[in-house]
Coordinates of N, CA and C in Angstrom, one line a residue:
M22 N 127.6 103.7 150.9 CA 127.8 104.8 151.3 C 128.2 104.0 152.6
D23 N 129.8 104.7 153.8 CA 130.0 104.5 154.3 C 129.5 104.8 155.8
W24 N 128.8 103.5 157.1 CA 128.1 104.0 157.8 C 128.7 104.8 158.9
L25 N 130.1 104.5 158.8 CA 130.7 105.5 159.7 C 130.9 106.6 159.8
K26 N 130.9 107.0 158.8 CA 131.0 108.5 157.9 C 129.9 109.2 158.8
I27 N 128.4 108.9 158.6 CA 127.6 109.4 159.1 C 127.6 109.2 160.5
S28 N 127.8 108.4 161.6 CA 127.9 108.8 162.8 C 128.7 109.7 163.7
L29 N 128.5 110.1 164.9 CA 129.9 110.6 165.4 C 131.2 109.5 165.5
Y30 N 132.1 110.6 165.4 CA 133.4 110.3 165.4 C 134.3 109.5 167.1
D31 N 134.9 108.4 166.5 CA 135.6 107.5 168.0 C 135.3 108.9 169.2
N32 N 135.5 108.0 170.5 CA 135.8 109.6 171.4 C 137.4 109.3 171.6
A33 N 137.6 110.3 172.0 CA 139.2 110.8 172.0 C 139.0 111.6 173.7
S34 N 138.2 111.8 174.5 CA 138.1 112.4 175.4 C 136.9 112.4 176.1
P35 N 137.3 112.4 177.5 CA 135.9 112.2 178.6 C 134.6 112.8 177.9
I36 N 134.6 113.7 177.5 CA 133.6 114.6 177.1 C 132.8 114.1 175.6
M37 N 133.8 113.7 175.0 CA 133.2 113.3 173.7 C 132.3 111.5 174.1
E38 N 133.0 111.1 174.7 CA 132.3 110.0 175.6 C 130.9 110.4 176.0
Q39 N 130.8 111.0 176.9 CA 129.4 111.5 177.4 C 128.4 112.1 176.1
L40 N 129.0 112.7 175.1 CA 128.1 113.1 174.5 C 127.6 112.0 173.4
I41 N 128.5 110.9 173.3 CA 128.1 110.3 172.4 C 127.0 109.1 173.0
M42 N 127.0 109.0 174.3 CA 126.3 108.5 175.5 C 124.6 109.2 175.4
F43 N 124.9 110.2 175.6 CA 123.8 111.6 175.5 C 123.2 111.3 174.1
H44 N 123.8 111.3 172.8 CA 123.0 111.1 171.6 C 122.4 109.7 171.8
D45 N 123.0 108.5 172.1 CA 122.3 107.1 171.6 C 121.0 107.5 172.8
Y46 N 121.1 107.9 174.2 CA 120.3 107.9 174.9 C 118.8 108.9 174.7
S47 N 119.5 109.8 174.0 CA 118.5 110.8 173.1 C 117.8 110.4 171.8
M48 N 118.4 109.5 171.3 CA 117.8 109.0 170.2 C 116.5 108.0 170.7
L49 N 117.1 107.0 172.1 CA 116.2 106.0 172.3 C 115.0 106.5 172.5
I50 N 115.0 107.3 172.9 CA 113.7 108.2 173.8 C 112.8 108.8 172.5
I51 N 113.6 109.5 172.0 CA 112.9 110.0 170.4 C 112.3 109.1 169.5
M52 N 113.0 107.9 169.8 CA 112.4 106.8 168.8 C 111.2 105.9 169.5
S53 N 111.1 106.0 170.8 CA 110.2 105.2 171.3 C 109.1 106.2 171.4
I54 N 109.4 107.5 171.5 CA 108.2 108.5 171.2 C 107.8 108.5 170.0
L55 N 108.2 108.4 169.1 CA 107.9 108.2 167.5 C 106.7 106.6 167.5
S56 N 107.2 105.8 168.3 CA 106.7 104.7 167.8 C 105.4 104.5 168.2
I57 N 105.1 105.2 169.7 CA 104.3 105.2 170.3 C 103.3 106.0 169.8
V58 N 103.3 107.1 169.0 CA 102.7 108.0 168.3 C 102.2 107.3 167.1
S59 N 103.2 106.6 166.5 CA 103.1 106.0 165.2 C 102.2 104.7 165.4
F60 N 102.3 104.2 166.4 CA 101.3 103.1 166.5 C 99.6 103.9 166.9
F61 N 99.4 104.7 168.0 CA 98.6 105.5 167.9 C 97.7 106.0 166.9
M62 N 98.1 106.3 165.9 CA 98.1 106.9 164.7 C 97.3 106.1 164.0
I63 N 98.2 104.4 163.4 CA 97.4 103.9 163.0 C 96.7 103.2 163.4
K64 N 96.4 103.1 164.5 CA 95.3 102.6 165.2 C 93.8 103.5 165.2
M65 N 94.3 104.8 165.2 CA 92.9 105.3 165.2 C 92.2 105.7 163.8
M66 N 93.5 105.2 162.4 CA 93.2 105.1 161.3 C 92.3 104.0 160.7
I67 N 92.6 102.8 161.6 CA 92.2 101.4 161.6 C 90.5 101.0 162.3
N68 N 90.3 102.0 163.0 CA 89.3 102.0 164.2 C 88.6 102.2 163.6
K69 N 87.0 101.5 163.6 CA 85.9 101.6 162.8 C 84.6 102.3 163.8
F70 N 85.2 102.4 165.0 CA 84.0 103.2 165.8 C 84.4 104.9 165.5
I71 N 84.0 105.0 164.7 CA 84.1 106.8 164.4 C 82.7 107.3 165.6
S72 N 83.1 108.6 166.1 CA 82.1 109.1 166.8 C 81.2 110.1 165.6
S73 N 79.9 109.9 165.7 CA 79.5 111.0 164.7 C 79.2 112.9 164.8
K74 N 79.2 112.6 166.1 CA 79.4 114.1 166.5 C 81.4 115.1 166.0
I75 N 82.0 114.0 165.9 CA 83.1 114.5 165.6 C 83.5 114.2 164.2
L76 N 82.6 113.3 163.5 CA 83.3 113.2 162.0 C 83.3 114.0 160.7
E77 N 83.2 115.3 161.1 CA 83.4 116.1 160.1 C 84.9 116.6 159.8
N78 N 85.7 116.1 159.1 CA 87.4 116.5 159.0 C 87.8 115.8 160.1
Q79 N 87.3 114.3 160.4 CA 88.5 113.6 161.3 C 90.2 113.4 160.9
M80 N 89.7 112.8 159.8 CA 91.3 112.1 158.8 C 92.2 113.2 158.7
I81 N 91.8 114.3 158.4 CA 92.6 115.4 158.3 C 93.0 115.9 159.4
E82 N 92.5 115.9 160.7 CA 92.9 116.6 161.9 C 93.5 115.5 162.3
L83 N 93.3 114.3 161.7 CA 94.3 113.0 162.5 C 95.8 113.3 161.7
V84 N 95.8 113.3 160.5 CA 97.2 113.4 159.7 C 97.7 114.4 160.2
W85 N 96.7 115.8 160.6 CA 97.6 117.1 160.8 C 98.4 116.7 162.2

């Protein structure tokens, strides 16, 4: 599969150039948020200090 067929077309107008820049910027923000959330979820699952008060269904709520 050719990766150029998946992404946006080359810009033919200034509006398309702005749309491509917006797409790139929004994907940067989304990937940053996703990586931070993933990091904290993995950190919480590996954490050995589990509170005894909230032990009930803690893993289910973490995955949810």
